[in-house]
Amino acid sequence: MLRYCHQWLCLIFITLVFIPSANANSELAAQISQLESNHERLTRYIKHPAKVSGEQRLLNRLRVKQIVDEQALQMNELLNDEDALAALSPEQLDTIKDILEEQATASVDALIELDRHISDERASRTTDDSNKLLDWELQMAQLQQRLDAMLSFSMQNITWQDQVGLPTSSDRTLFTKGLIERADDISLLLVYSEQQLAELTAEKSEALESEQERLDTAIRAYKQKIDSNNSSLELTVKLLDQLGANTSKYKEVLIASTGSVTEDIFNINVVSRLLSRWSSKLWAGVLEYGPDLLFKLLLIVAILAAFSFAAKTARKLVLKATSNSKLNLSALLKDFFASIVHKIIMLFGILVALGQAGIEVGPLLAGFGMAGIVIGFALQGTLSNFASGLMILIYRPFDVNDMVKAGGVTGTVEKLSLVNATIKTIDNQRIIVPNNKIWEDVITNVTAERVRRVDLVFGIGYKDDIAKAEQVITSVVKAHEHVLKHPEPVIKLANLGESSVDFWVRPWVRTENYWDVYWDLTRQIKLKFDEEGINIPFPQRDVHIYHTHTSADEPEQLSEPK
């Protein structure tokens, strides 16, 4: 019985140990078999491509891409697994090495064939037709993509060879040399393409309408060429970095071409090359375009200076003409006309200067027109101020240096624009009032007339001599040097008040003397009343106290006479 148990335990041990190992070996064998199958198919498509065209050619390319992706996935899965790599038998490892060596040879052959194909296509380009040029660039972009994919596969194949212990130094050297030659060629093509694109863009800005379509197509073709070459150069630089080559000059070309800033900008070699390139371009541009730009700049400055002088002269002439005119224009309207003439001349000068600078004035004016409509809707309040400013200028309710009460403000008008008025108050504050607020409110022009009436009220007591008081007031008023004889002053007993008998004193004075007369007469009449014994009563009220019979607890009450 013990012997049978021992046999069963041995059988279970053998099953647990050797069956998983057998399964693992079976999986490895299946993977290697799949690698061999993919390799055979890939070699057939690469070394012996079918003579097909059209959609069948596209189908073959898609097949090659699919096989390459499958081969890369399976090879990475196998070689990156240390346990699986250690479990390979010598025969299986040799099989993988054979596959990698044959793939390396096939890749080199495919690269040579693609490079020859691209060279033939470049040599066969004989047309300058922009439409054919765009189609040709699209075909070249497809060839470049195939070549880039094969370069990536070749680099991956070298990495796999390192992992299985195959010597790769010679392959790396040759591959690096080929990549450097390719990077040099692409860099030259990029520089050339950018120059052509700049020339076409400049030509388009001055071309006739009939030439625009052709130039647009040519520009699209060169942009396609630049994009394709940028992608290829970016991949080539990446592969060269993996091989440890110096790629600073190619990175400088990439940054200058794409304009995108990467971590390579922190590389001192790349930065120095970029600065050198930009300084060279700047100096070349200064030498080529500097004299012309300097001449245009001087011409623009001269034009603006001439029109500025003409505008100032025209402003003075307009002011002089309106001042001598019999139309009796207000100072605000004169200044408005002069300002409009000045601005129109300056605007015309700016347009002439822009034309000399090469800027199309017609489209610019059209753009201003459209923008004016939009701005008009957005600035309705400002347009209301503008309209109110025009109404003020036309109807002239006040002028510069007039004292007005308008928009809730009292002061002297200093300036009026089409948007607002500047008013200085009596206490020397400067207030900006919108024109629509002035026009929509009551406007009082205090200094519009040359002559104003001073309104004063003097009260005397009921017991004072009315005739004497009237005589005193009359003498003081007529003695003042600024009181006008015509119209004659009005001095009348006008009111019998609660506390006084009131005289209304109404002398006429020149507007500029209003406050002097007001203050002088108030002071002098008060002094004269004191001298003549005439009282100026203050408000008073008599209070009478009546004693009534009330209880002791109730206080006395005050009552007013009715």
JSON list of C-alpha atoms in Angstrom, two decimals, residues 347-357:
[
{"chain": "A", "resi": 347, "resn": "LEU", "atom": "CA", "xyz": [-6.05, 112.21, -41.50]},
{"chain": "A", "resi": 348, "resn": "PHE", "atom": "CA", "xyz": [-5.30, 112.73, -45.17]},
{"chain": "A", "resi": 349, "resn": "GLY", "atom": "CA", "xyz": [-1.60, 113.00, -44.33]},
{"chain": "A", "resi": 350, "resn": "ILE", "atom": "CA", "xyz": [-1.70, 109.75, -42.35]},
{"chain": "A", "resi": 351, "resn": "LEU", "atom": "CA", "xyz": [-3.38, 107.96, -45.27]},
{"chain": "A", "resi": 352, "resn": "VAL", "atom": "CA", "xyz": [-0.72, 109.24, -47.66]},
{"chain": "A", "resi": 353, "resn": "ALA", "atom": "CA", "xyz": [2.01, 108.09, -45.26]},
{"chain": "A", "resi": 354, "resn": "LEU", "atom": "CA", "xyz": [0.41, 104.64, -44.97]},
{"chain": "A", "resi": 355, "resn": "GLY", "atom": "CA", "xyz": [0.30, 104.41, -48.75]},
{"chain": "A", "resi": 356, "resn": "GLN", "atom": "CA", "xyz": [4.02, 105.16, -48.92]},
{"chain": "A", "resi": 357, "resn": "ALA", "atom": "CA", "xyz": [4.59, 102.43, -46.33]}
]
